[in-house]
Tab-separated table of C-alpha atoms in Angstrom:
chain	number	residue	atom	x	y	z
A	18	MET	CA	-4.011	22.502	-14.073
A	19	THR	CA	-0.316	21.949	-14.111
A	20	SER	CA	1.918	21.168	-11.095
A	21	SER	CA	5.551	22.190	-10.446
A	22	ALA	CA	7.848	20.183	-8.342
A	23	ALA	CA	8.845	21.753	-5.092
A	24	GLN	CA	12.494	21.833	-4.402
A	25	PRO	CA	14.107	21.591	-0.955
A	26	ALA	CA	16.520	24.194	0.220
A	27	ALA	CA	19.262	21.579	0.318
A	28	PRO	CA	19.317	17.887	-0.411
A	29	ARG	CA	18.946	15.692	2.646
A	30	PRO	CA	21.475	12.890	2.662
A	31	VAL	CA	20.449	9.432	3.551
A	32	ASP	CA	21.600	8.590	7.098
A	33	ASP	CA	24.901	6.595	6.689
A	34	ARG	CA	25.579	5.756	10.285
A	35	PRO	CA	26.750	2.121	10.771
A	36	GLY	CA	23.982	-0.155	11.720
A	37	ILE	CA	21.178	2.075	10.280
A	38	ALA	CA	18.621	0.665	7.784
A	39	ARG	CA	18.848	2.390	4.234
A	40	PRO	CA	16.459	2.381	1.273
A	41	GLY	CA	16.785	-0.592	-1.093
A	42	ARG	CA	18.096	-0.008	-4.637
A	43	ARG	CA	14.661	0.938	-6.031
A	44	ASN	CA	13.110	2.209	-2.826
A	45	LEU	CA	10.068	0.019	-3.699
A	46	ILE	CA	8.498	-2.913	-2.199
A	47	THR	CA	10.025	-4.923	-5.004
A	48	ASP	CA	13.409	-4.657	-3.289
A	49	VAL	CA	12.166	-7.549	-1.232
A	50	PRO	CA	13.519	-10.474	-3.158
A	51	GLY	CA	10.836	-12.683	-4.786
A	52	LEU	CA	8.236	-9.969	-5.399
A	53	LYS	CA	6.833	-8.082	-8.386
A	54	VAL	CA	4.067	-5.414	-8.687
A	55	GLY	CA	1.779	-4.784	-11.602
A	56	GLN	CA	-0.558	-1.954	-12.088
A	57	ALA	CA	-3.441	-0.807	-14.299
A	58	HIS	CA	-5.826	2.012	-14.540
A	59	ASP	CA	-8.887	3.273	-16.490
A	60	ALA	CA	-8.395	6.974	-17.035
A	61	ALA	CA	-12.028	7.594	-18.031
A	62	ALA	CA	-13.304	5.923	-15.022
A	63	ARG	CA	-10.550	7.242	-12.844
A	64	THR	CA	-9.791	4.014	-11.029
A	65	GLY	CA	-7.201	1.316	-11.023
A	66	VAL	CA	-5.786	-1.905	-9.553
A	67	THR	CA	-2.416	-2.854	-7.991
A	68	VAL	CA	-1.273	-6.468	-7.809
A	69	ILE	CA	1.458	-7.650	-5.513
A	70	LEU	CA	2.714	-10.851	-7.033
A	71	PRO	CA	5.154	-13.294	-5.386
A	72	ASP	CA	7.365	-15.531	-7.536
A	73	ALA	CA	6.295	-18.372	-5.356
A	74	ARG	CA	3.325	-18.932	-2.788
A	75	ALA	CA	3.945	-16.591	0.195
A	76	VAL	CA	2.939	-16.700	3.801
A	77	ALA	CA	0.596	-13.815	4.463
A	78	ALA	CA	-1.577	-12.170	7.135
A	79	CYS	CA	-3.893	-9.169	7.523
A	80	ASP	CA	-5.006	-6.570	9.983
A	81	VAL	CA	-8.142	-4.390	9.581
A	82	ARG	CA	-8.445	-1.195	11.546
A	83	GLY	CA	-10.910	1.106	9.641
A	84	GLY	CA	-14.608	1.217	10.471
A	85	GLY	CA	-15.886	0.459	6.949
A	86	PRO	CA	-13.505	-2.074	5.254
A	87	GLY	CA	-14.071	-3.953	2.045
A	88	THR	CA	-12.077	-7.185	1.669
A	89	ARG	CA	-11.917	-10.605	0.158
A	90	GLU	CA	-10.248	-13.796	1.502
A	91	THR	CA	-9.012	-12.230	4.590
A	92	ASP	CA	-10.717	-14.863	6.817
A	93	ALA	CA	-8.498	-17.493	4.975
A	94	LEU	CA	-5.421	-15.885	6.364
A	95	ASP	CA	-6.215	-16.558	10.038
A	96	ALA	CA	-3.322	-18.620	11.460
A	97	HIS	CA	-5.624	-21.400	12.616
A	98	ASN	CA	-7.064	-21.929	9.089
A	99	LEU	CA	-5.915	-24.439	6.387
A	100	VAL	CA	-4.373	-22.249	3.894
A	101	GLU	CA	-0.956	-20.836	4.973
A	102	ALA	CA	0.162	-19.159	1.887
A	103	ILE	CA	-1.233	-16.871	-0.876
A	104	ASP	CA	-0.604	-16.443	-4.667
A	105	ALA	CA	-1.039	-12.652	-4.905
A	106	VAL	CA	-2.554	-9.642	-2.991
A	107	VAL	CA	-4.743	-7.213	-4.721
A	108	LEU	CA	-5.358	-3.564	-3.905
A	109	SER	CA	-8.095	-1.917	-5.854
A	110	GLY	CA	-10.221	1.135	-6.365
A	111	GLY	CA	-13.932	0.898	-7.191
A	112	SER	CA	-15.379	0.079	-3.717
A	113	VAL	CA	-17.523	-3.127	-3.926
A	114	TYR	CA	-17.074	-3.231	-7.720
A	115	GLY	CA	-13.353	-3.484	-7.215
A	116	LEU	CA	-13.667	-6.807	-5.330
A	117	ALA	CA	-14.003	-8.286	-8.918
A	118	ALA	CA	-10.396	-7.345	-9.622
A	119	PRO	CA	-9.093	-10.546	-7.971
A	120	ASP	CA	-11.188	-12.600	-10.265
A	121	GLY	CA	-9.101	-11.613	-13.105
A	122	VAL	CA	-5.919	-12.313	-11.241
A	123	CYS	CA	-7.240	-15.717	-10.131
A	124	ALA	CA	-8.190	-16.721	-13.672
A	125	TRP	CA	-4.714	-15.749	-15.007
A	126	LEU	CA	-2.931	-17.568	-12.179
A	127	GLY	CA	-5.087	-20.667	-12.604
A	128	ALA	CA	-4.568	-20.796	-16.246
A	129	GLN	CA	-0.818	-21.132	-15.421
A	130	GLY	CA	-1.338	-23.973	-12.925
A	131	ARG	CA	-0.690	-21.690	-9.869
A	132	GLY	CA	-2.609	-21.978	-6.703
A	133	TYR	CA	-3.612	-24.168	-3.788
A	134	GLY	CA	-4.218	-27.761	-4.828
A	135	LEU	CA	-5.921	-30.571	-2.821
A	136	THR	CA	-5.208	-33.171	-5.394
A	137	ALA	CA	-2.675	-33.963	-8.228
A	138	ASN	CA	-5.437	-34.769	-10.623
A	139	PRO	CA	-4.922	-32.663	-13.663
A	140	ALA	CA	-8.598	-32.506	-14.308
A	141	VAL	CA	-9.024	-30.495	-11.002
A	142	PRO	CA	-7.858	-27.003	-11.500
A	143	PRO	CA	-5.883	-25.366	-8.668
A	144	SER	CA	-7.479	-22.646	-6.494
A	145	PRO	CA	-5.433	-19.493	-6.438
A	146	VAL	CA	-5.771	-17.645	-3.101
A	147	VAL	CA	-5.765	-13.887	-3.759
A	148	PRO	CA	-6.845	-11.845	-0.766
A	149	ALA	CA	-7.823	-8.218	-1.638
A	150	ALA	CA	-8.971	-4.846	-0.263
A	151	ILE	CA	-10.695	-1.967	-1.908
A	152	LEU	CA	-11.084	1.811	-1.561
A	153	PHE	CA	-13.897	4.114	-2.570
A	154	ASP	CA	-13.198	6.351	-5.510
A	155	LEU	CA	-16.733	6.287	-7.092
A	156	ALA	CA	-17.400	9.973	-6.417
A	157	ASN	CA	-14.262	11.463	-8.142
A	158	GLY	CA	-16.032	12.649	-11.287
A	159	GLY	CA	-14.897	9.708	-13.463
A	160	ASP	CA	-17.248	7.968	-15.894
A	161	LYS	CA	-18.798	5.134	-13.861
A	162	ALA	CA	-21.594	4.303	-16.308
A	163	TRP	CA	-20.261	0.802	-16.756
A	164	GLY	CA	-23.652	-0.818	-16.501
A	165	GLU	CA	-23.140	-4.595	-15.884
A	166	THR	CA	-19.590	-4.716	-16.986
A	167	PRO	CA	-17.395	-2.877	-14.439
A	168	PRO	CA	-13.699	-2.789	-15.646
A	169	PHE	CA	-12.166	-4.335	-12.480
A	170	ARG	CA	-11.847	-8.053	-13.588
A	171	ALA	CA	-10.103	-6.917	-16.784
A	172	LEU	CA	-7.859	-4.393	-14.768
A	173	GLY	CA	-6.906	-7.115	-12.338
A	174	ARG	CA	-5.728	-9.407	-15.131
A	175	GLU	CA	-3.948	-6.588	-16.919
A	176	ALA	CA	-2.209	-5.486	-13.685
A	177	ALA	CA	-0.976	-9.195	-13.090
A	178	LEU	CA	0.387	-9.268	-16.689
A	179	ALA	CA	2.202	-6.076	-15.993
A	180	ALA	CA	4.021	-7.309	-12.902
A	181	ALA	CA	7.553	-6.211	-12.789
A	182	LEU	CA	10.294	-4.962	-10.507
A	183	ASP	CA	9.697	-1.230	-11.381
A	184	PHE	CA	6.295	0.532	-11.169
A	185	GLU	CA	4.891	3.915	-11.114
A	186	LEU	CA	4.095	5.951	-8.012
A	187	GLY	CA	1.391	8.675	-7.546
A	188	THR	CA	-1.599	8.696	-9.925
A	189	ALA	CA	-1.379	5.058	-10.843
A	190	GLY	CA	-2.812	1.607	-9.901
A	191	ALA	CA	-5.063	1.416	-6.957
A	192	GLY	CA	-4.347	4.972	-6.099
A	193	TYR	CA	-5.246	6.449	-9.477
A	194	GLY	CA	-8.611	7.640	-8.319
A	195	ALA	CA	-7.703	8.370	-4.683
A	196	MET	CA	-7.908	11.454	-2.679
A	197	ALA	CA	-5.738	11.872	0.522
A	198	GLY	CA	-7.914	14.266	2.533
A	199	GLN	CA	-8.369	17.322	0.307
A	200	LEU	CA	-5.283	16.595	-1.864
A	201	LYS	CA	-4.772	14.222	-4.646
A	202	GLY	CA	-3.860	10.702	-3.226
A	203	GLY	CA	-2.007	7.991	-4.932
A	204	THR	CA	-0.017	4.882	-4.831
A	205	GLY	CA	3.238	5.009	-2.849
A	206	SER	CA	6.114	2.575	-2.053
A	207	ALA	CA	9.262	2.468	-0.073
A	208	SER	CA	11.776	-0.006	1.305
A	209	ALA	CA	14.579	-0.470	3.821
A	210	VAL	CA	17.487	-2.824	4.147
A	211	THR	CA	18.931	-3.563	7.562
A	212	ALA	CA	22.691	-3.755	8.217
A	213	ASP	CA	22.452	-7.568	8.658
A	214	GLY	CA	20.651	-7.981	5.336
A	215	PHE	CA	16.780	-8.154	5.987
A	216	THR	CA	14.631	-6.268	3.521
A	217	VAL	CA	11.159	-4.710	4.326
A	218	GLY	CA	8.989	-2.914	1.903
A	219	ALA	CA	5.574	-1.375	1.596
A	220	VAL	CA	3.072	-0.354	-1.131
A	221	VAL	CA	0.021	1.612	-0.269
A	222	ALA	CA	-2.954	3.339	-1.912
A	223	VAL	CA	-3.766	6.431	-0.132
A	224	ASN	CA	-7.418	7.497	-0.141
A	225	SER	CA	-7.611	8.795	3.390
A	226	PHE	CA	-10.242	10.834	5.231
A	227	GLY	CA	-7.368	12.381	7.218
A	228	ALA	CA	-4.566	14.696	6.087
A	229	VAL	CA	-1.118	13.703	5.237
A	230	THR	CA	0.410	17.141	6.037
A	231	ALA	CA	0.494	19.173	9.196
A	232	PRO	CA	-2.010	22.169	9.359
A	233	GLY	CA	-1.028	25.353	7.658
A	234	GLY	CA	1.835	24.055	5.543
A	235	ARG	CA	3.219	21.327	3.310
A	236	THR	CA	5.192	19.283	5.811
A	237	PHE	CA	4.261	15.589	5.707
A	238	TRP	CA	3.394	14.091	9.036
A	239	ALA	CA	5.839	11.279	7.931
A	240	ALA	CA	8.779	13.737	7.823
A	241	PRO	CA	10.712	12.333	10.816
A	242	PHE	CA	10.913	8.965	8.955
A	243	GLU	CA	12.055	10.317	5.482
A	244	MET	CA	15.195	8.885	4.029
A	245	GLY	CA	17.034	11.422	2.028
A	246	ASP	CA	14.788	13.724	0.090
A	247	GLU	CA	12.429	10.946	-1.066
A	248	PHE	CA	9.301	13.098	-0.664
A	249	GLY	CA	10.651	16.641	-0.820
A	250	GLY	CA	13.343	16.684	1.966
A	251	LEU	CA	11.698	19.427	3.913
A	252	GLY	CA	12.458	18.173	7.220
A	253	ALA	CA	10.199	18.120	10.372
A	254	ALA	CA	10.458	21.830	11.361
A	255	GLY	CA	6.996	22.332	10.136
A	256	LEU	CA	5.187	19.780	12.089
A	257	ILE	CA	2.590	21.238	14.466
A	258	GLY	CA	-0.759	19.847	15.576
A	259	ALA	CA	-3.587	20.795	17.808
A	260	GLY	CA	-6.774	19.060	18.984
A	261	ASP	CA	-9.450	19.216	16.437
A	262	ASP	CA	-7.112	20.923	13.884
A	263	TRP	CA	-7.013	18.299	11.041
A	264	GLY	CA	-5.712	20.587	8.409
A	265	LEU	CA	-6.440	19.325	4.841
A	266	ALA	CA	-8.607	16.333	6.044
A	267	LYS	CA	-11.813	15.818	4.022
A	268	ALA	CA	-14.301	18.452	4.995
A	269	ASP	CA	-17.446	16.197	4.765
A	270	PRO	CA	-16.581	12.521	4.925
A	271	GLN	CA	-19.138	9.866	4.465
A	272	ALA	CA	-19.102	6.260	5.722
A	273	ARG	CA	-17.204	3.991	3.473
A	274	THR	CA	-16.035	6.760	1.136
A	275	ASN	CA	-12.364	6.645	2.168
A	276	THR	CA	-9.805	4.087	2.992
A	277	THR	CA	-6.013	3.529	2.862
A	278	ILE	CA	-5.000	0.017	1.881
A	279	ALA	CA	-1.559	-1.332	1.964
A	280	CYS	CA	0.796	-4.381	1.822
A	281	VAL	CA	4.050	-4.694	3.699
A	282	ALA	CA	6.548	-7.450	2.821
A	283	THR	CA	9.794	-8.912	4.075
A	284	ASP	CA	12.223	-11.678	2.927
A	285	ALA	CA	12.353	-13.029	6.451
A	286	VAL	CA	10.852	-16.447	7.088
A	287	LEU	CA	7.614	-16.000	8.955
A	288	THR	CA	4.844	-18.057	10.153
A	289	PRO	CA	1.291	-16.832	9.657
A	290	ALA	CA	1.095	-15.705	13.312
A	291	GLN	CA	4.337	-13.829	13.000
A	292	ALA	CA	3.126	-12.192	9.736
A	293	ARG	CA	-0.038	-11.167	11.519
A	294	ARG	CA	2.039	-9.348	14.226
A	295	VAL	CA	4.094	-7.585	11.536
A	296	ALA	CA	0.708	-6.438	9.997
A	297	VAL	CA	-0.455	-5.192	13.325
A	298	MET	CA	2.717	-3.347	13.980
A	299	ALA	CA	2.711	-1.891	10.534
A	300	GLN	CA	-0.662	-0.232	11.058
A	301	ASP	CA	1.327	2.332	13.178
A	302	GLY	CA	2.895	3.564	9.990
A	303	LEU	CA	-0.498	4.767	8.859
A	304	ALA	CA	-0.980	6.635	12.247
A	305	ARG	CA	2.447	8.340	11.750
A	306	ALA	CA	1.590	9.544	8.327
A	307	ILE	CA	-2.173	10.345	8.339
A	308	ARG	CA	-4.275	12.404	10.883
A	309	PRO	CA	-6.778	11.244	11.852
A	310	ILE	CA	-6.736	7.606	10.998
A	311	HIS	CA	-8.985	4.428	11.523
A	312	ALA	CA	-11.997	6.612	11.714
A	313	PRO	CA	-15.640	5.312	11.155
A	314	PHE	CA	-15.302	6.651	7.581
A	315	ASP	CA	-12.109	4.677	6.740
A	316	GLY	CA	-11.792	1.086	5.739
A	317	ASP	CA	-7.937	0.837	6.447
A	318	VAL	CA	-6.499	-2.662	5.791
A	319	VAL	CA	-2.782	-3.655	5.912
A	320	PHE	CA	-1.559	-7.075	4.530
A	321	ALA	CA	1.796	-8.572	5.519
A	322	LEU	CA	3.635	-11.198	3.496
A	323	SER	CA	6.782	-13.060	3.707
A	324	THR	CA	8.873	-14.280	0.706
A	325	GLY	CA	10.690	-16.688	3.185
A	326	GLN	CA	14.264	-16.259	2.058
A	327	ARG	CA	16.211	-15.289	5.237
A	328	PRO	CA	15.780	-17.241	8.514
A	329	LEU	CA	15.070	-15.058	11.614
A	330	GLY	CA	17.854	-16.569	13.669
A	331	GLU	CA	18.191	-17.350	17.277
A	332	ARG	CA	16.078	-14.539	18.707
A	333	PRO	CA	12.984	-14.668	16.554
A	334	ASP	CA	10.666	-12.580	18.774
A	335	PHE	CA	13.181	-9.717	18.821
A	336	GLN	CA	13.534	-9.995	15.099
A	337	ILE	CA	9.742	-9.799	14.547
A	338	ALA	CA	9.801	-6.597	16.829
A	339	ARG	CA	12.504	-5.201	14.585
A	340	LEU	CA	10.626	-6.046	11.300
A	341	GLY	CA	7.393	-4.832	12.587
A	342	ALA	CA	8.960	-1.508	13.607
A	343	LEU	CA	10.602	-1.161	10.257
A	344	ALA	CA	7.394	-2.021	8.448
A	345	ALA	CA	5.660	0.846	10.266
A	346	ASP	CA	8.421	3.284	9.348
A	347	VAL	CA	8.407	2.147	5.699
A	348	LEU	CA	4.636	2.324	5.312
A	349	ALA	CA	4.720	5.889	6.693
A	350	ARG	CA	7.323	6.823	4.040
A	351	ALA	CA	5.279	5.044	1.335
A	352	VAL	CA	2.179	7.153	2.248
A	353	ALA	CA	4.041	10.397	1.851
A	354	ARG	CA	5.691	9.151	-1.303
A	355	GLY	CA	2.392	8.311	-2.910
A	356	VAL	CA	0.977	11.820	-2.310
A	357	TYR	CA	4.286	13.557	-3.084
A	358	ALA	CA	4.174	11.943	-6.540
A	359	ALA	CA	0.562	12.372	-7.291
A	360	THR	CA	-0.446	14.478	-10.330
A	361	PRO	CA	-3.934	15.604	-11.476
A	362	TRP	CA	-6.161	13.415	-13.663
A	363	PRO	CA	-6.231	14.576	-17.204
A	364	ASP	CA	-8.155	17.871	-17.562
A	365	ALA	CA	-9.243	17.793	-13.894
A	366	PRO	CA	-8.382	20.682	-11.534
A	367	VAL	CA	-7.616	18.560	-8.410
A	368	ARG	CA	-5.234	19.970	-5.872
A	369	CYS	CA	-1.979	18.134	-5.399
A	370	TRP	CA	0.698	18.438	-2.709
A	371	ARG	CA	2.987	20.157	-5.091
A	372	ASP	CA	0.391	23.049	-5.452
A	373	LEU	CA	0.654	23.987	-1.805
A	374	ALA	CA	2.463	27.193	-0.970
């Protein structure tokens, strides 16, 4: 099946009012200085991995809202614990098998001497801290007959090696095997730069139980937050909702078979507790872009990290409120961009957003 790109009636300009945040140069999470992203996928197995790789160890936090999450190293991110920084964040398909993806990333980082070290003894290797979250893509028709050698460790290492400033959206990385409700899901990303120079970005793998479009049409729930025509420029006129009308949500969800996993980032200097607040606020971006969300069938997880390059200034609590609100907006946009860019798997008649009438 082929997809044709839908064209809006007229391009929507980016809001150029003074003081309004605008997309970064790439409109990707890598607009945040000090970050790269790498991706890898296995087309036959219909699954993949996304690695968010900071140039230096970064403060991080995590917020879990879904009823069936699958995570690794998230307890280490609690503000009261010893480790205050991470070496990478991994988003992976593959359900529980995907939790092996960070193994490949850890091995690669450790071989370069990167990680948390308790001693300067060169005979004691460092311990890379690589939190991760997984989504369920095992029932998408790909070849999962991997026996005792699932591909995820290798995919994790491959994704880390591919880390760069530019990366593909849609059917790529952790979102390669994803479905967003009844539509093809995918990997999305977006960014915003404030008038006073802070940058906020998000990357997300959209594999939701809920729908990303309003019932009866093709308008994204995230439409009010769109910048320019980054996901079609259709505007918000088609937004309509009613109780128990979920549109293109999955018709027969099962526990642990869904999940939207994401990472938001900023160049602001944050403590672990402040990063946690940003992660909590960023979860609202999923609620703005997917309906319903955080259901018993979902395992929704949002990481937040700081590359620590711009001080918050004299009103840190107010700045955290700003950054958290922006993170939610940017994450909502990233969700829509991931589904907007999604294309079918090779030789697979899966429905995509661009096929909607």
